[in-house]
Coordinates of C-alpha atoms in Angstrom, one line a residue:
Chain A
M1 CA -134.0 96.0 74.7
A2 CA -131.7 94.0 72.5
M3 CA -129.9 97.2 71.5
S4 CA -129.0 98.3 75.0
D5 CA -127.4 95.0 75.8
R6 CA -124.8 95.7 73.2
F7 CA -124.0 99.1 74.7
L8 CA -122.4 98.7 78.1
P9 CA -123.2 101.5 80.5
L10 CA -120.2 103.8 80.7
S11 CA -121.0 105.0 84.1
H12 CA -123.6 104.5 86.8
H13 CA -123.0 107.9 88.3
P14 CA -126.0 110.1 87.6
E15 CA -123.9 113.3 87.2
R16 CA -122.0 111.7 84.4
A17 CA -125.1 110.5 82.6
T18 CA -125.2 113.4 80.1
S19 CA -121.4 113.5 79.4
E20 CA -118.7 111.1 78.5
T21 CA -116.2 109.8 81.0
A22 CA -112.9 111.7 81.4
P23 CA -110.8 109.0 79.6
T24 CA -113.3 108.9 76.7
K25 CA -113.1 112.7 76.4
A26 CA -109.3 112.6 76.4
V27 CA -109.2 110.0 73.7
L28 CA -111.7 111.9 71.5
I29 CA -109.9 115.2 71.9
A30 CA -106.6 113.4 71.2
V31 CA -108.0 111.8 68.0
A32 CA -109.4 115.2 66.8
G33 CA -106.2 117.0 67.6
L34 CA -104.0 114.4 65.8
F35 CA -106.2 114.5 62.7
L36 CA -106.2 118.3 62.6
G37 CA -102.5 118.3 63.2
A38 CA -101.7 116.0 60.4
I39 CA -104.3 117.3 57.9
L40 CA -104.2 121.1 58.6
F41 CA -101.3 122.2 60.7
F42 CA -98.6 120.1 59.1
P43 CA -99.1 121.5 55.5
L44 CA -99.3 125.1 56.9
V45 CA -96.0 124.7 58.8
T46 CA -94.3 123.0 55.9
V47 CA -94.9 126.0 53.7
F48 CA -92.8 128.2 56.0
I49 CA -90.1 125.5 56.6
E50 CA -89.7 124.9 52.9
A51 CA -89.6 128.6 52.2
L52 CA -86.7 129.1 54.7
R53 CA -84.9 126.0 53.6
K54 CA -82.1 128.0 52.0
G55 CA -82.2 130.9 54.5
W56 CA -83.7 134.3 54.5
G57 CA -81.5 135.6 51.6
T58 CA -82.9 133.1 49.1
L59 CA -86.4 133.9 50.4
F60 CA -86.0 137.6 49.8
G61 CA -84.2 136.9 46.5
T62 CA -87.5 135.5 45.2
F63 CA -89.3 138.7 45.9
A64 CA -86.6 140.7 44.0
D65 CA -87.4 138.8 40.9
P66 CA -89.4 141.0 38.5
D67 CA -91.7 138.1 37.5
T68 CA -92.6 137.6 41.1
L69 CA -93.3 141.3 41.6
A70 CA -95.5 141.3 38.5
A71 CA -97.4 138.4 39.8
I72 CA -98.0 140.1 43.2
R73 CA -99.1 143.3 41.4
L74 CA -101.5 141.4 39.2
T75 CA -103.0 139.5 42.1
L76 CA -103.6 142.8 44.0
L77 CA -105.1 144.4 40.8
V78 CA -107.5 141.5 40.2
A79 CA -108.6 141.5 43.9
A80 CA -109.0 145.3 43.8
I81 CA -111.5 144.9 41.0
A82 CA -113.3 141.7 41.9
V83 CA -113.8 142.3 45.6
P84 CA -115.5 145.8 45.4
F85 CA -117.6 144.6 42.5
N86 CA -118.9 141.5 44.4
A87 CA -119.4 143.7 47.5
A88 CA -121.6 146.0 45.4
V89 CA -123.5 143.0 44.0
G90 CA -123.8 141.6 47.5
L91 CA -125.3 144.8 48.9
A92 CA -127.7 145.2 46.0
A93 CA -128.8 141.6 46.1
S94 CA -129.3 141.6 49.9
W95 CA -131.3 144.9 49.7
A96 CA -133.6 143.5 47.0
I97 CA -134.0 140.0 48.6
A98 CA -134.1 141.0 52.3
K99 CA -136.2 144.2 52.2
F100 CA -138.8 143.2 49.6
E101 CA -141.1 140.3 48.9
F102 CA -141.2 139.2 45.3
R103 CA -141.9 136.0 43.3
G104 CA -138.9 134.0 42.3
K105 CA -136.8 134.9 45.3
N106 CA -135.8 131.4 46.1
L107 CA -134.7 130.8 42.5
L108 CA -132.6 134.0 42.7
L109 CA -131.0 132.8 46.0
T110 CA -130.1 129.5 44.3
L111 CA -128.6 131.2 41.2
I112 CA -126.5 133.5 43.4
D113 CA -125.0 130.4 45.2
L114 CA -124.5 128.5 41.9
P115 CA -120.8 129.4 41.5
F116 CA -120.1 127.5 44.7
S117 CA -121.2 124.2 43.2
I118 CA -119.3 124.6 39.9
S119 CA -115.7 123.4 39.5
P120 CA -113.3 126.4 39.3
V121 CA -111.9 124.9 36.1
I122 CA -115.4 125.0 34.6
S123 CA -115.8 128.6 35.7
G124 CA -112.7 129.4 33.6
L125 CA -113.9 127.1 30.7
V126 CA -117.2 129.0 30.3
Y127 CA -115.3 132.2 29.5
V128 CA -113.0 130.5 27.1
L129 CA -116.1 129.2 25.3
L130 CA -117.5 132.7 25.2
F131 CA -114.4 134.8 24.5
G132 CA -111.7 132.3 23.3
A133 CA -110.2 132.1 19.8
Q134 CA -112.9 129.4 18.9
G135 CA -115.5 130.9 21.2
W136 CA -118.8 132.5 20.3
L137 CA -117.4 136.0 20.4
G138 CA -113.8 135.1 19.6
P139 CA -113.7 136.1 16.0
W140 CA -115.4 139.5 16.6
L141 CA -113.1 140.3 19.5
D142 CA -110.1 139.4 17.4
Q143 CA -111.2 141.7 14.6
H144 CA -111.5 144.6 17.0
N145 CA -108.2 143.7 18.7
I146 CA -109.8 143.1 22.1
H147 CA -108.1 140.6 24.3
I148 CA -110.0 138.9 27.1
I149 CA -108.7 135.3 27.2
F150 CA -105.0 135.0 28.0
A151 CA -105.2 138.6 29.2
V152 CA -106.1 140.5 32.4
P153 CA -109.8 140.9 31.7
G154 CA -110.4 137.2 31.5
I155 CA -108.5 136.7 34.8
V156 CA -110.7 139.4 36.4
L157 CA -113.9 137.8 35.0
A158 CA -113.0 134.3 36.2
T159 CA -112.2 135.6 39.6
V160 CA -115.4 137.6 39.9
L161 CA -117.4 134.4 38.9
V162 CA -115.7 132.2 41.5
T163 CA -116.1 134.7 44.3
F164 CA -119.6 135.9 43.3
P165 CA -121.6 134.6 46.3
F166 CA -119.2 135.4 49.1
V167 CA -120.5 138.8 50.2
A168 CA -124.1 138.2 49.3
R169 CA -124.5 135.1 51.4
E170 CA -123.1 136.8 54.5
L171 CA -125.4 139.8 54.1
I172 CA -128.7 138.3 52.9
P173 CA -129.6 136.3 56.1
L174 CA -128.5 139.1 58.4
M175 CA -130.5 141.8 56.5
Q176 CA -133.5 139.4 56.5
S177 CA -133.3 139.1 60.3
Q178 CA -133.1 142.8 60.7
G179 CA -136.4 143.6 58.8
T180 CA -137.4 147.0 57.4
S181 CA -138.7 148.9 60.4
E182 CA -135.6 151.1 61.0
E183 CA -135.5 152.0 57.3
E184 CA -139.2 152.8 57.3
A185 CA -138.7 155.1 60.4
A186 CA -135.9 157.0 58.6
L187 CA -138.0 157.5 55.5
M188 CA -141.0 158.7 57.6
L189 CA -138.7 161.2 59.2
G190 CA -137.9 162.6 55.8
A191 CA -134.6 160.9 54.9
S192 CA -133.9 160.1 51.3
G193 CA -133.5 156.5 50.1
W194 CA -129.8 156.8 49.6
Y195 CA -129.3 158.6 52.9
T196 CA -131.4 155.8 54.7
F197 CA -129.2 153.2 53.0
L198 CA -125.9 154.9 53.9
K199 CA -126.8 156.0 57.5
V200 CA -129.2 153.2 58.6
T201 CA -128.8 150.0 56.6
L202 CA -125.0 150.1 56.0
P203 CA -124.0 150.7 59.7
N204 CA -126.3 147.7 60.7
V205 CA -124.5 145.3 58.4
K206 CA -120.9 146.8 58.3
W207 CA -119.3 143.9 60.2
A208 CA -121.0 141.2 58.2
L209 CA -120.0 143.2 55.0
L210 CA -116.3 143.2 56.2
Y211 CA -116.6 139.5 57.0
G212 CA -117.8 138.7 53.5
V213 CA -115.2 141.0 52.0
L214 CA -112.5 139.2 53.9
L215 CA -113.5 135.8 52.7
C216 CA -114.1 137.1 49.2
N217 CA -110.6 138.6 49.1
A218 CA -108.9 135.5 50.4
R219 CA -110.5 133.5 47.6
A220 CA -109.9 136.1 45.0
M221 CA -106.2 136.3 45.8
G222 CA -105.8 132.6 46.1
E223 CA -108.0 131.4 43.2
F224 CA -106.1 128.9 41.0
G225 CA -108.2 126.6 38.8
A226 CA -110.5 129.2 37.1
V227 CA -107.6 131.7 36.6
S228 CA -105.3 129.0 35.3
V229 CA -107.7 128.2 32.5
V230 CA -108.0 131.8 31.2
S231 CA -104.5 133.1 32.0
G232 CA -102.3 131.6 29.3
H233 CA -99.4 131.7 31.9
I234 CA -97.5 134.5 30.3
R235 CA -94.7 135.3 32.8
G236 CA -94.7 138.9 34.0
L237 CA -98.0 139.6 32.2
T238 CA -100.8 137.2 33.0
N239 CA -99.4 135.3 36.0
T240 CA -101.1 135.8 39.4
M241 CA -99.3 134.6 42.6
P242 CA -100.9 131.1 42.7
L243 CA -100.0 130.6 39.0
H244 CA -96.5 131.9 39.6
I245 CA -96.2 129.3 42.4
E246 CA -97.1 126.5 39.8
I247 CA -94.5 127.8 37.3
L248 CA -91.7 128.0 39.9
Y249 CA -92.7 124.5 41.2
N250 CA -92.7 123.0 37.7
D251 CA -89.2 124.6 37.2
Y252 CA -88.0 122.7 40.2
N253 CA -87.5 126.1 41.9
F254 CA -89.0 124.7 45.1
V255 CA -87.6 127.4 47.4
G256 CA -89.0 130.1 45.1
A257 CA -92.4 128.4 44.9
F258 CA -92.6 128.1 48.7
A259 CA -91.4 131.7 49.1
V260 CA -94.4 133.0 47.1
A261 CA -96.6 130.4 48.9
S262 CA -95.5 131.6 52.3
L263 CA -96.7 135.1 51.4
L264 CA -100.1 133.7 50.5
A265 CA -100.1 131.5 53.6
G266 CA -99.4 134.7 55.6
L267 CA -102.4 136.3 54.0
A268 CA -104.5 133.2 54.9
L269 CA -103.3 133.5 58.6
V270 CA -104.2 137.2 58.7
T271 CA -107.6 136.4 57.2
L272 CA -108.2 133.7 59.8
L273 CA -107.1 136.0 62.6
A274 CA -109.3 138.9 61.4
K275 CA -112.2 136.5 60.8
T276 CA -111.9 135.0 64.3
F277 CA -111.7 138.5 65.8
L278 CA -114.9 139.5 64.0
E279 CA -116.7 136.4 65.2
W280 CA -115.5 136.9 68.7
R281 CA -116.1 140.7 69.0
F282 CA -119.2 141.1 66.8
A283 CA -120.9 137.7 67.0
G284 CA -124.3 139.3 67.4
E285 CA -123.9 141.6 64.5
L286 CA -122.8 138.8 62.2
A287 CA -126.0 136.8 63.1
A288 CA -126.0 133.0 63.0
T289 CA -124.5 133.2 59.6
S290 CA -120.9 133.4 60.7
R291 CA -120.7 129.6 60.6
R292 CA -122.0 129.2 57.1
H293 CA -119.8 129.3 54.0
Chain B
M1 CA -137.7 152.4 38.4
S2 CA -139.5 149.1 38.8
F3 CA -139.5 147.1 35.6
L4 CA -141.3 144.1 37.1
P5 CA -145.0 143.9 36.8
S6 CA -146.5 145.0 40.1
S7 CA -148.2 141.6 40.6
L8 CA -144.7 140.0 41.0
R9 CA -143.9 141.9 44.2
Q10 CA -145.8 143.1 47.2
P11 CA -145.9 146.8 48.0
S12 CA -143.2 148.2 50.2
A13 CA -142.5 151.6 51.7
L14 CA -138.8 151.2 50.8
P15 CA -137.3 152.6 47.6
G16 CA -134.6 151.2 45.4
F17 CA -136.1 147.8 44.6
G18 CA -135.8 148.2 40.8
L19 CA -132.3 149.5 41.0
A20 CA -131.1 146.9 43.5
L21 CA -132.7 143.9 41.7
G22 CA -131.8 145.3 38.3
F23 CA -128.1 145.6 39.2
T24 CA -128.2 142.1 40.8
L25 CA -129.8 140.5 37.8
A26 CA -127.5 142.3 35.3
A27 CA -124.4 141.2 37.2
L28 CA -125.7 137.6 37.7
S29 CA -126.6 137.3 34.0
L30 CA -123.3 138.7 32.7
I31 CA -121.0 137.0 35.1
V32 CA -122.7 133.7 35.8
L33 CA -125.8 132.8 33.7
I34 CA -124.7 133.8 30.1
P35 CA -121.3 132.2 30.4
L36 CA -122.9 129.0 31.8
A37 CA -125.5 129.1 29.0
A38 CA -122.5 129.3 26.6
L39 CA -121.4 125.9 28.0
V40 CA -124.8 124.3 27.6
L41 CA -125.2 125.7 24.1
R42 CA -121.8 124.4 23.1
A43 CA -122.6 121.0 24.5
A44 CA -125.9 120.9 22.6
S45 CA -124.3 121.9 19.4
I46 CA -121.8 119.0 19.5
G47 CA -124.4 116.3 18.4
P48 CA -125.2 113.1 20.2
A49 CA -122.7 110.8 18.2
D50 CA -119.7 113.0 18.9
F51 CA -120.8 113.7 22.5
F52 CA -121.0 110.0 23.3
A53 CA -117.8 109.2 21.5
I54 CA -116.0 111.6 23.9
A55 CA -118.1 110.6 26.9
R56 CA -117.2 106.9 26.3
D57 CA -113.5 107.5 25.8
P58 CA -111.7 105.4 28.3
R59 CA -109.6 108.4 29.4
T60 CA -112.8 110.5 30.1
L61 CA -114.4 107.6 32.0
A62 CA -111.2 107.0 34.0
A63 CA -110.9 110.7 34.9
L64 CA -114.6 110.9 35.9
R65 CA -114.4 107.7 38.0
L66 CA -111.3 109.0 39.7
S67 CA -112.7 112.4 40.5
F68 CA -116.0 111.1 41.8
G69 CA -114.5 108.1 43.6
T70 CA -111.8 110.0 45.4
A71 CA -114.2 112.8 46.3
L72 CA -116.6 110.2 47.7
I73 CA -114.0 108.5 49.9
A74 CA -112.6 111.9 51.1
A75 CA -116.2 113.1 51.9
L76 CA -116.8 109.9 53.9
V77 CA -113.6 110.4 55.8
N78 CA -114.5 114.0 56.5
T79 CA -118.0 113.0 57.6
V80 CA -116.5 110.7 60.3
F81 CA -113.8 113.1 61.5
G82 CA -115.8 116.3 60.9
L83 CA -118.5 115.0 63.2
L84 CA -115.9 114.0 65.8
I85 CA -114.2 117.4 65.6
A86 CA -117.5 119.3 65.8
W87 CA -118.5 117.1 68.8
V88 CA -115.2 117.8 70.6
L89 CA -115.4 121.6 69.9
V90 CA -119.0 121.9 71.0
R91 CA -119.1 119.6 74.0
Y92 CA -115.7 119.8 75.6
R93 CA -113.6 122.6 77.1
F94 CA -109.9 122.1 76.9
P95 CA -106.8 124.3 76.4
G96 CA -106.3 125.3 72.7
R97 CA -109.9 124.8 71.8
R98 CA -110.3 128.3 70.4
I99 CA -107.2 127.9 68.2
I100 CA -108.4 124.6 66.9
D101 CA -111.9 126.1 66.3
A102 CA -110.4 129.0 64.3
A103 CA -107.9 126.6 62.4
V104 CA -110.7 124.5 61.0
D105 CA -111.4 127.3 58.5
L106 CA -107.8 127.2 57.2
P107 CA -108.7 125.3 54.0
F108 CA -111.1 128.1 53.2
A109 CA -108.4 130.7 53.6
L110 CA -105.3 129.0 52.3
P111 CA -105.0 129.1 48.5
T112 CA -105.4 125.7 47.0
A113 CA -102.1 125.9 45.1
V114 CA -100.3 126.5 48.4
A115 CA -101.9 123.5 50.1
G116 CA -101.2 121.5 46.9
I117 CA -97.4 122.1 46.8
S118 CA -97.1 121.7 50.6
M119 CA -98.9 118.4 50.7
A120 CA -96.9 117.2 47.7
A121 CA -93.7 118.0 49.6
I122 CA -95.0 116.2 52.7
Y123 CA -96.2 113.0 51.0
A124 CA -93.6 112.7 48.2
P125 CA -91.2 109.7 48.6
N126 CA -88.5 112.0 50.0
G127 CA -90.9 114.0 52.2
P128 CA -91.3 113.7 56.0
I129 CA -94.4 111.4 55.9
G130 CA -93.9 110.0 52.4
S131 CA -90.5 108.6 53.3
I132 CA -91.9 106.8 56.3
A133 CA -94.8 105.4 54.3
Q134 CA -92.3 104.3 51.7
Q135 CA -90.6 102.1 54.2
F136 CA -93.9 100.3 54.7
G137 CA -94.2 100.0 50.9
L138 CA -96.9 102.6 50.7
K139 CA -96.9 105.2 48.0
I140 CA -99.0 108.3 48.8
A141 CA -98.0 111.1 46.5
Y142 CA -98.6 110.6 42.8
T143 CA -101.3 108.0 43.5
P144 CA -105.1 108.2 44.1
L145 CA -104.4 108.0 47.8
G146 CA -102.6 111.4 47.6
I147 CA -105.6 112.8 45.8
V148 CA -107.9 111.6 48.6
L149 CA -105.6 113.3 51.2
A150 CA -105.7 116.6 49.4
L151 CA -109.5 116.4 49.1
V152 CA -109.8 115.5 52.9
F153 CA -107.9 118.8 53.5
I154 CA -110.2 120.8 51.2
G155 CA -113.5 119.3 52.4
L156 CA -113.0 119.1 56.2
P157 CA -114.4 122.6 57.2
F158 CA -117.6 122.0 55.2
V159 CA -118.6 119.1 57.5
V160 CA -117.4 120.7 60.8
R161 CA -119.1 124.1 60.1
T162 CA -122.4 122.5 59.0
V163 CA -122.6 120.2 62.0
Q164 CA -121.3 122.5 64.7
P165 CA -124.3 125.0 64.9
V166 CA -126.8 122.1 64.9
L167 CA -125.0 120.3 67.6
E168 CA -124.9 123.5 69.7
E169 CA -128.7 123.7 69.4
V170 CA -129.4 120.1 70.7
E171 CA -131.2 120.6 74.1
S172 CA -129.6 118.8 77.0
D173 CA -133.0 117.8 78.4
I174 CA -133.5 115.1 75.8
E175 CA -130.1 113.6 77.0
E176 CA -131.2 113.8 80.6
A177 CA -134.5 112.1 79.8
S178 CA -132.7 109.4 77.9
A179 CA -130.3 108.9 80.8
L180 CA -133.0 108.9 83.4
L181 CA -134.9 106.3 81.4
G182 CA -131.8 104.0 81.8
A183 CA -130.1 104.3 78.4
S184 CA -126.4 104.0 78.3
R185 CA -124.3 107.0 77.3
L186 CA -123.4 105.4 73.9
R187 CA -127.1 104.6 73.3
T188 CA -128.0 108.2 74.2
V189 CA -125.4 109.6 71.9
F190 CA -126.2 107.4 68.9
Q191 CA -130.0 107.1 69.2
V192 CA -131.0 110.4 70.8
V193 CA -128.4 113.1 70.1
L194 CA -126.9 112.2 66.7
P195 CA -130.3 111.7 64.9
H196 CA -130.7 115.5 65.3
V197 CA -127.4 116.0 63.5
Y198 CA -127.8 113.6 60.6
P199 CA -129.5 116.0 58.2
A200 CA -126.7 118.6 58.8
L201 CA -124.1 115.8 58.5
L202 CA -125.6 114.8 55.1
T203 CA -125.5 118.4 54.0
G204 CA -121.9 118.7 55.1
F205 CA -121.1 115.5 53.3
A206 CA -122.7 116.8 50.1
L207 CA -120.9 120.1 50.3
A208 CA -117.5 118.4 50.8
F209 CA -118.2 115.9 48.1
A210 CA -119.3 118.6 45.6
R211 CA -116.2 120.6 46.4
G212 CA -113.9 117.6 46.0
V213 CA -115.3 116.6 42.6
G214 CA -114.4 120.0 41.1
E215 CA -111.2 120.6 43.1
Y216 CA -108.1 121.3 41.0
G217 CA -105.4 123.4 42.6
S218 CA -104.7 121.3 45.7
V219 CA -104.9 118.0 43.7
I220 CA -102.7 118.4 40.6
F221 CA -99.4 118.8 42.5
I222 CA -99.9 115.6 44.5
A223 CA -101.8 113.5 41.9
G224 CA -99.0 112.7 39.5
N225 CA -101.4 113.2 36.7
I226 CA -100.9 109.9 34.9
P227 CA -103.6 109.4 32.3
L228 CA -106.1 106.5 33.2
V229 CA -104.5 106.3 36.7
S230 CA -104.3 109.6 38.5
E231 CA -105.7 112.2 36.1
I232 CA -108.7 114.0 37.6
A233 CA -111.6 115.2 35.4
P234 CA -110.9 119.0 35.9
L235 CA -107.3 118.4 34.8
L236 CA -108.5 116.6 31.7
I237 CA -110.6 119.6 30.9
V238 CA -107.5 121.8 31.2
I239 CA -105.5 119.4 28.9
K240 CA -108.3 119.4 26.3
L241 CA -108.3 123.2 26.3
E242 CA -104.6 123.3 25.9
E243 CA -105.0 121.1 22.9
F244 CA -107.7 123.6 21.7
D245 CA -110.2 120.7 21.8
Y246 CA -113.1 122.9 23.0
G247 CA -115.6 120.1 22.3
G248 CA -113.8 117.6 24.4
A249 CA -113.5 120.0 27.3
T250 CA -117.2 121.0 27.0
V251 CA -118.4 117.3 27.1
I252 CA -116.4 116.5 30.2
A253 CA -117.5 119.7 31.9
T254 CA -121.1 118.9 31.0
L255 CA -120.9 115.4 32.3
M256 CA -119.3 116.6 35.6
L257 CA -122.1 119.2 36.1
A258 CA -124.8 116.7 35.2
I259 CA -123.5 114.0 37.6
S260 CA -122.9 116.6 40.4
F261 CA -126.4 118.1 40.1
A262 CA -128.0 114.6 40.0
M263 CA -126.2 113.6 43.2
L264 CA -127.1 116.9 45.0
F265 CA -130.7 116.3 43.8
L266 CA -130.6 112.8 45.2
I267 CA -129.2 114.0 48.5
N268 CA -131.9 116.6 48.7
A269 CA -134.5 113.9 48.0
I270 CA -133.1 111.7 50.8
Q271 CA -133.3 114.6 53.2
G272 CA -136.9 115.4 52.2
W273 CA -137.7 111.7 52.6
S274 CA -136.1 111.4 56.0
R275 CA -137.9 114.6 57.1
T276 CA -141.3 113.2 56.2
K277 CA -140.4 109.8 57.8
H278 CA -138.8 110.9 61.0
G279 CA -140.4 114.3 61.5
N280 CA -138.4 117.5 61.2
V281 CA -135.4 116.6 63.3

């Protein structure tokens, strides 16, 4: 009983025996709130304060700059390729993994998650080693005048690699929990494989798919490290929005940098709102996976 | 369509296995596996003498020490505060709880470069918090302390979101039993409730740590990037690439991956060991 001597009883009231006292609760909530306020809210609010430091005119002026517009266009283009591609991979992977039993499944799951445990900079580096001027395929690409590194294809590839697992890991556990009985019933009733997938499987996972797409898109539009390595930072050509922020910041154009940042912060807020709405409205259809990332 | 020998999979009434797995494997190979193999092959082709010359370079060692050290401290901070936040969100009902719950995911949604310039502005000597710290003789931005703060931001949701669902699952009857047997509240929390959460807490720590080691965007703006002092390993890779020193970049990347995987393996081993020792809690 030596241990209990060190812990003084907080309360002798039996109804409080499985909860903390009100003052303890208040202190814990206050500490959590202060920590989140300082670490999360303050940086978010600062983005908008700094963006508006010189008024709305300067803010909008940044978005009239052709380089900024080119960066926005490139970010949208990259996301428009990377997100649908990874959604397709996520659907294919979850169909194979959740609906069938085969050897090596755990290895496949581990490999799909692999990009999460690699530094974004390394995700960019591997493509430089493959396609760069001194890379394995560099000389051949150069002869055929194909540009991947320091060009848009490299940016797309690096973004696809970094966001590879997002959709798959939302869909796989959900489809696993749903089993195969509904699909089997549709096939028995004479539906084709594609029809079964489109009319039975897809409606069952549509909210989880949207959830995965949302997270995938946020990361695709915001990716910095991997894209930075392969981009070459050519203004108006290979600059995405996050890279443009870096360039403006290093030019001491802080208002410009925070103006572009505020657009991405707005996107982050919309993502969080939509994500929270999906978790609240369709909690059951996202399964227990909504908490995992 | 199936190109796998039939012994590798069990029969199923559903079609499309070959197409789905084929597409998945093709995408996985082209996007992830072949590029990573290019890194490993490149590292293997460098030769042990050159490899160790780069690995033992003081600048390489300082960058690796900084990246792993700051990630470790940040992950420890996040383990403590992440557990506290998960506890508060799961156990207590108070105004604003839903907003706080949603906001925990902000670091997942906010691009790292945005967080980076914002934190640099806050903690710089002329920033709102940096100027106050300056009066107490404390420099935050452009020092390893600033790096730790950026990594705390990035890693926090990993701990909260790993611990939260496990904490929700803890049955209240074990707490009642503990209280009825005369244990104090503190003892019930630390010896009855939290042991259920420790494996998840360790997983959250590992995820936050792994993310912190490789983090680049949120760190470089606040770090100051002084060689041997505040230059993180991912930045050194970028610098080597800008100097077209592919070999140097490859060696540092290989070391980072090797140390990261070794640590994740160690953490998995600890979890397996604790499971066999304490039962599957």
